[in-house]
Coordinates of C-alpha atoms in Angstrom, one line a residue:
Chain A
M1 CA -6.6 -41.1 -1.7
N2 CA -3.9 -43.0 -3.5
R3 CA -0.5 -41.6 -4.3
A4 CA -1.2 -40.7 -8.0
A5 CA -4.3 -38.7 -7.0
R6 CA -2.4 -36.8 -4.3
I7 CA 0.4 -35.9 -6.8
A8 CA -2.3 -34.8 -9.3
V9 CA -3.9 -32.4 -6.8
F10 CA -0.5 -31.1 -5.8
A11 CA 0.4 -30.5 -9.5
V12 CA -2.7 -28.4 -10.1
G13 CA -2.1 -26.3 -7.0
A14 CA 1.6 -25.9 -7.8
L15 CA 0.8 -24.8 -11.4
G16 CA -1.7 -22.2 -10.2
L17 CA 0.8 -20.9 -7.6
A18 CA 3.6 -20.7 -10.3
I19 CA 1.4 -18.7 -12.7
A20 CA 0.3 -16.3 -9.9
F21 CA 3.9 -15.9 -8.7
L22 CA 5.2 -15.1 -12.2
L23 CA 2.5 -12.6 -12.9
A24 CA 3.2 -10.9 -9.5
F25 CA 7.0 -10.8 -10.2
D26 CA 6.3 -9.2 -13.6
A27 CA 4.4 -6.3 -12.0
L28 CA 7.2 -5.5 -9.6
P29 CA 9.6 -2.7 -10.3
H30 CA 12.9 -4.0 -11.8
F31 CA 15.9 -4.7 -9.7
G32 CA 18.0 -1.7 -9.0
T33 CA 15.6 1.1 -10.1
E34 CA 15.4 4.5 -8.5
S35 CA 11.8 4.3 -7.6
H36 CA 11.4 3.7 -3.8
P37 CA 8.2 5.3 -2.6
Y38 CA 8.2 3.7 0.8
G39 CA 11.9 4.3 1.2
D40 CA 11.6 8.0 0.5
R41 CA 8.8 8.5 3.1
S42 CA 10.4 6.4 5.8
V43 CA 13.8 8.2 5.4
R44 CA 12.1 11.6 5.6
A45 CA 10.2 10.5 8.8
A46 CA 13.4 9.0 10.4
V47 CA 15.3 12.3 9.8
A48 CA 12.4 14.3 11.2
Q49 CA 12.6 12.1 14.3
K50 CA 16.3 12.8 14.6
T51 CA 17.3 9.2 14.1
S52 CA 20.3 8.5 11.9
N53 CA 19.7 4.8 11.6
V54 CA 16.6 4.5 9.4
V55 CA 16.2 0.8 10.0
T56 CA 16.2 1.2 13.8
S57 CA 13.8 4.1 13.4
L58 CA 11.5 1.8 11.4
A59 CA 11.8 -1.0 13.9
F60 CA 11.3 1.0 17.1
D61 CA 9.6 4.2 16.2
Q62 CA 7.6 4.0 13.0
R63 CA 6.6 0.2 13.3
G64 CA 7.4 -0.2 17.0
F65 CA 4.3 -2.4 17.6
D66 CA 5.6 -5.1 15.2
T67 CA 8.7 -5.3 17.4
V68 CA 6.6 -6.1 20.4
G69 CA 5.3 -9.1 18.5
E70 CA 8.9 -10.1 17.5
E71 CA 10.0 -10.1 21.1
F72 CA 7.2 -12.3 22.1
I73 CA 8.0 -14.7 19.3
L74 CA 11.5 -15.0 20.6
V75 CA 10.4 -15.6 24.1
L76 CA 7.9 -18.3 22.9
A77 CA 10.7 -20.0 20.8
V78 CA 12.9 -20.2 23.8
L79 CA 10.0 -21.5 25.9
G80 CA 9.4 -24.2 23.3
G81 CA 13.0 -25.2 23.3
T82 CA 13.1 -25.4 27.1
L83 CA 9.9 -27.5 27.2
L84 CA 11.3 -29.9 24.5
L85 CA 14.6 -30.3 26.2
R86 CA 13.3 -30.8 29.8
A87 CA 14.6 -33.9 31.7
R88 CA 12.3 -36.9 31.3
E89 CA 11.6 -39.4 34.1
D90 CA 14.3 -41.7 32.9
E91 CA 17.0 -39.0 32.9
R92 CA 18.7 -37.4 35.8
E93 CA 20.9 -34.4 35.9
D94 CA 24.5 -34.9 37.0
D95 CA 26.2 -31.7 38.1
S96 CA 29.1 -33.2 40.0
D97 CA 32.6 -32.0 39.4
D98 CA 33.8 -35.5 38.4
A99 CA 31.5 -35.4 35.4
P100 CA 33.5 -35.8 32.1
R101 CA 35.2 -32.5 31.3
S102 CA 35.1 -30.9 27.8
P103 CA 37.6 -32.5 25.4
E104 CA 41.0 -30.8 25.1
V105 CA 41.1 -28.0 22.5
A106 CA 44.1 -26.8 20.6
D107 CA 46.1 -24.0 22.3
A108 CA 45.5 -21.7 19.3
V109 CA 41.7 -22.1 19.6
R110 CA 41.9 -21.5 23.4
L111 CA 44.0 -18.4 23.0
T112 CA 41.9 -17.0 20.2
G113 CA 38.7 -17.6 22.2
Y114 CA 40.1 -15.9 25.3
L115 CA 41.4 -12.9 23.3
A116 CA 38.2 -12.5 21.2
M117 CA 35.9 -12.6 24.2
P118 CA 36.5 -9.0 25.5
I119 CA 36.6 -7.6 22.0
T120 CA 33.3 -9.2 21.1
L121 CA 31.7 -8.1 24.4
L122 CA 32.8 -4.5 23.6
L123 CA 31.5 -4.7 20.0
G124 CA 28.1 -6.1 21.2
G125 CA 27.7 -3.4 23.7
Y126 CA 28.6 -0.8 21.1
L127 CA 26.0 -2.2 18.7
V128 CA 23.3 -2.0 21.3
V129 CA 24.1 1.5 22.7
H130 CA 24.6 3.1 19.2
G131 CA 21.6 1.4 17.7
A132 CA 19.9 4.6 16.8
L133 CA 23.1 6.2 15.2
S134 CA 24.9 3.6 13.2
P135 CA 24.1 0.2 11.7
G136 CA 23.3 -2.3 14.4
G137 CA 20.6 -2.2 17.0
G138 CA 19.2 -4.1 20.0
F139 CA 18.8 -7.5 18.2
Q140 CA 22.3 -7.6 16.5
G141 CA 24.0 -6.4 19.6
G142 CA 22.2 -8.8 21.9
V143 CA 23.1 -11.8 19.8
A144 CA 26.7 -10.6 19.6
L145 CA 26.9 -10.3 23.4
A146 CA 25.5 -13.8 23.8
T147 CA 28.1 -15.1 21.3
A148 CA 30.9 -13.3 23.2
I149 CA 29.9 -15.2 26.4
H150 CA 29.9 -18.5 24.7
L151 CA 33.4 -17.9 23.3
L152 CA 34.4 -19.3 26.7
Y153 CA 32.8 -22.6 25.7
V154 CA 34.5 -22.5 22.3
A155 CA 37.9 -21.9 24.1
G156 CA 37.2 -25.3 25.8
D157 CA 36.1 -24.2 29.3
Y158 CA 32.5 -25.3 29.9
Q159 CA 33.1 -25.1 33.6
A160 CA 34.0 -21.3 33.4
L161 CA 31.0 -20.7 31.2
D162 CA 28.7 -22.4 33.6
K163 CA 29.9 -20.4 36.6
L164 CA 29.8 -17.1 34.6
R165 CA 26.2 -17.3 33.5
P166 CA 23.7 -18.3 36.2
V167 CA 20.7 -19.4 34.1
P168 CA 18.0 -18.2 36.6
L169 CA 19.5 -14.7 36.4
F170 CA 19.2 -14.7 32.6
K171 CA 15.7 -16.0 32.6
A172 CA 14.8 -13.1 34.9
T173 CA 16.5 -10.5 32.6
E174 CA 14.8 -12.0 29.6
A175 CA 11.4 -11.3 31.2
A176 CA 12.7 -7.9 32.4
G177 CA 13.8 -6.9 28.9
V178 CA 10.4 -7.7 27.3
S179 CA 8.5 -6.1 30.2
A180 CA 10.6 -2.9 29.9
Y181 CA 9.7 -2.6 26.2
V182 CA 6.0 -2.8 27.0
A183 CA 6.4 -0.6 30.0
I184 CA 8.0 2.2 27.9
G185 CA 5.2 1.8 25.4
L186 CA 2.6 2.1 28.2
A187 CA 4.4 5.1 29.6
A188 CA 3.5 6.9 26.4
I189 CA -0.1 6.4 27.2
A190 CA 0.4 8.0 30.5
T191 CA 1.3 11.3 28.7
G192 CA -1.8 11.2 26.7
S193 CA -0.5 9.7 23.4
A194 CA -1.0 6.3 21.8
F195 CA 0.9 3.1 22.8
L196 CA 4.7 3.3 21.9
T197 CA 4.6 6.9 20.7
N198 CA 8.0 8.6 20.8
V199 CA 7.3 11.0 23.7
L200 CA 10.8 11.8 24.9
P201 CA 12.7 14.9 23.7
L202 CA 14.3 14.1 20.3
G203 CA 17.7 15.7 21.1
S204 CA 20.1 16.7 18.3
Y205 CA 20.9 14.6 15.2
Q206 CA 23.7 12.1 15.5
K207 CA 24.4 12.6 19.2
L208 CA 24.1 9.8 21.6
A209 CA 21.1 11.4 23.3
S210 CA 18.8 11.6 20.3
A211 CA 15.7 9.9 18.9
G212 CA 13.6 10.0 22.0
T213 CA 12.6 6.5 23.2
V214 CA 14.5 4.6 20.5
P215 CA 17.8 4.1 22.6
L216 CA 15.8 3.0 25.6
L217 CA 13.8 0.5 23.5
N218 CA 17.1 -0.6 21.9
A219 CA 18.5 -1.3 25.3
A220 CA 15.4 -3.3 26.4
V221 CA 15.5 -5.4 23.2
G222 CA 19.3 -5.9 23.6
V223 CA 18.9 -7.3 27.2
A224 CA 15.9 -9.5 26.2
V225 CA 17.7 -11.0 23.1
L226 CA 20.9 -11.6 25.0
S227 CA 19.1 -13.4 27.8
S228 CA 17.0 -15.4 25.3
V229 CA 19.9 -16.7 23.3
V230 CA 21.9 -17.5 26.5
V231 CA 19.0 -19.5 28.0
L232 CA 18.4 -21.3 24.7
L233 CA 22.0 -22.3 24.3
S234 CA 22.2 -23.3 28.0
E235 CA 19.4 -25.8 27.4
F236 CA 21.3 -27.3 24.4
L237 CA 24.6 -27.3 26.3
E238 CA 23.0 -29.1 29.3
Q239 CA 21.9 -31.9 27.0
T240 CA 25.5 -32.6 26.1
H241 CA 27.2 -31.9 29.4
V242 CA 24.9 -32.5 32.3
V243 CA 21.9 -34.7 31.5
R244 CA 22.6 -38.4 31.8
A245 CA 20.4 -41.2 30.9
E246 CA 19.5 -43.7 33.7
G247 CA 22.0 -46.5 33.9
D248 CA 25.1 -44.4 33.0
A249 CA 28.1 -44.2 35.4
Chain B
M1 CA 29.5 -2.5 -9.1
S2 CA 27.4 -4.9 -11.1
L3 CA 30.3 -7.4 -11.5
L4 CA 30.6 -7.4 -7.7
L5 CA 26.9 -8.0 -7.3
D6 CA 27.0 -10.9 -9.7
L7 CA 30.0 -12.4 -7.9
A8 CA 28.2 -12.1 -4.6
F9 CA 25.1 -13.8 -5.9
L10 CA 27.1 -16.6 -7.4
L11 CA 29.0 -17.1 -4.1
V12 CA 25.7 -17.3 -2.2
A13 CA 24.4 -19.9 -4.7
A14 CA 27.5 -21.9 -4.5
A15 CA 27.5 -21.9 -0.7
G16 CA 23.8 -22.9 -0.6
T17 CA 24.4 -25.7 -3.0
S18 CA 27.4 -26.9 -0.8
V19 CA 25.1 -27.0 2.2
V20 CA 22.6 -29.3 0.4
L21 CA 25.2 -31.5 -1.2
N22 CA 27.0 -32.1 2.1
R23 CA 25.7 -35.4 3.5
D24 CA 27.8 -35.4 6.7
A25 CA 26.1 -33.7 9.6
I26 CA 29.1 -31.8 11.0
G27 CA 30.1 -30.8 7.4
Q28 CA 26.7 -29.4 6.9
A29 CA 26.9 -27.3 10.0
L30 CA 30.2 -25.8 8.8
A31 CA 28.8 -25.2 5.4
L32 CA 25.9 -23.3 7.0
A33 CA 28.4 -21.0 8.7
V34 CA 30.1 -20.3 5.3
F35 CA 26.7 -19.7 3.7
G36 CA 25.9 -17.2 6.4
L37 CA 29.2 -15.4 5.6
T38 CA 28.5 -15.2 1.9
F39 CA 25.0 -13.9 2.6
T40 CA 26.6 -11.3 4.8
V41 CA 28.8 -10.2 1.9
L42 CA 25.8 -10.1 -0.4
A43 CA 23.9 -7.9 2.0
L44 CA 26.9 -5.5 2.4
V45 CA 27.2 -5.2 -1.4
L46 CA 23.5 -4.4 -1.6
Q47 CA 24.1 -1.6 1.0
A48 CA 22.1 -3.2 3.8
P49 CA 24.5 -3.2 6.8
D50 CA 21.8 -4.0 9.4
V51 CA 20.7 -7.1 7.5
A52 CA 24.4 -8.1 7.1
L53 CA 24.9 -7.8 10.9
S54 CA 21.8 -9.9 11.7
M55 CA 22.8 -12.6 9.2
L56 CA 26.3 -12.7 10.5
V57 CA 25.5 -13.2 14.2
V58 CA 22.6 -15.5 13.6
G59 CA 23.6 -17.5 10.5
S60 CA 27.3 -17.9 11.1
A61 CA 27.4 -18.1 14.9
I62 CA 24.2 -19.2 16.5
V63 CA 22.7 -21.6 13.9
P64 CA 25.8 -23.7 13.4
M65 CA 26.4 -23.9 17.2
L66 CA 22.8 -25.1 17.7
V67 CA 23.1 -27.7 14.9
L68 CA 26.5 -29.0 16.3
L69 CA 25.1 -29.2 19.9
A70 CA 22.0 -31.1 18.6
I71 CA 24.3 -33.5 16.8
A72 CA 26.5 -34.0 19.9
S73 CA 23.5 -34.7 22.1
G74 CA 22.0 -37.0 19.6
R75 CA 25.3 -39.0 19.4
K76 CA 25.4 -39.1 23.1
Q77 CA 22.0 -40.8 23.4
S78 CA 22.5 -43.4 20.7
P79 CA 26.2 -44.1 20.4
E80 CA 25.6 -47.1 18.1
D81 CA 24.5 -44.7 15.4
T82 CA 27.8 -42.8 15.1
P83 CA 29.7 -43.3 11.9

């Protein structure tokens, strides 16, 4: 098929898609209306389950099964990255201490990185623990925690980062986080309900011990996401700091 | 409120355009970070703080870092391609 024929086929398909898209857009409610049928029902359900954060209630309670799929997608993505960045036969890893150090960073950057690290760690932990109460949750808190650890690298100290995060440990905690999520879901079956039913006592509204299994699932997702991001970034950082092509000094 | 919303949308559009128009690899990574920030502001104005938090941590911290690390490792392996 020559180029003109290919473009003609594409044009027909694109025109059909454009017409269907515009018709569908026309049938949607206008931007900023008061009509939210799904929103009304989900907020009512979240409050009935004593969960203040409706988004977290949707993610871990009302649609908890979708989050299992999301966790496995994250693990698969990290696995794909690890496979793609593995050392080839003509590369070898060079862990010695006389490997080139990171370039010198400005003092202001170094100070800001060292100061921001404990603050960001605390913020990330807060987001994970209070996922059921205030905006945040396991995913946001997990990524914030991983970012906090890598502020050491931003402050110019790759050696410190490397000593602080043993990658095998984080690979183990990634698996542990995902397994804990599934295990909590299976524990619901043991009490006679369906997979991932919220079977723990619901507690009182807006207290830390509320919403049943949601804080536990939040913690599992937080650990899994933190470990996934750390493992993924460690693969990329190894490419720039450790792996050497054959023939280099 | 509506003026704020229009301003937020315009900022997102401008930041997105700057990402596309930036032809330098490192400049694009930084433009991505700014784009993530403007998108966070838009999500906040639309009263979706969870979306704003997700966009902030992923779009302004992790994605630019991944892009910059990929550029650095690419430059390392073929130094004759550096500008």
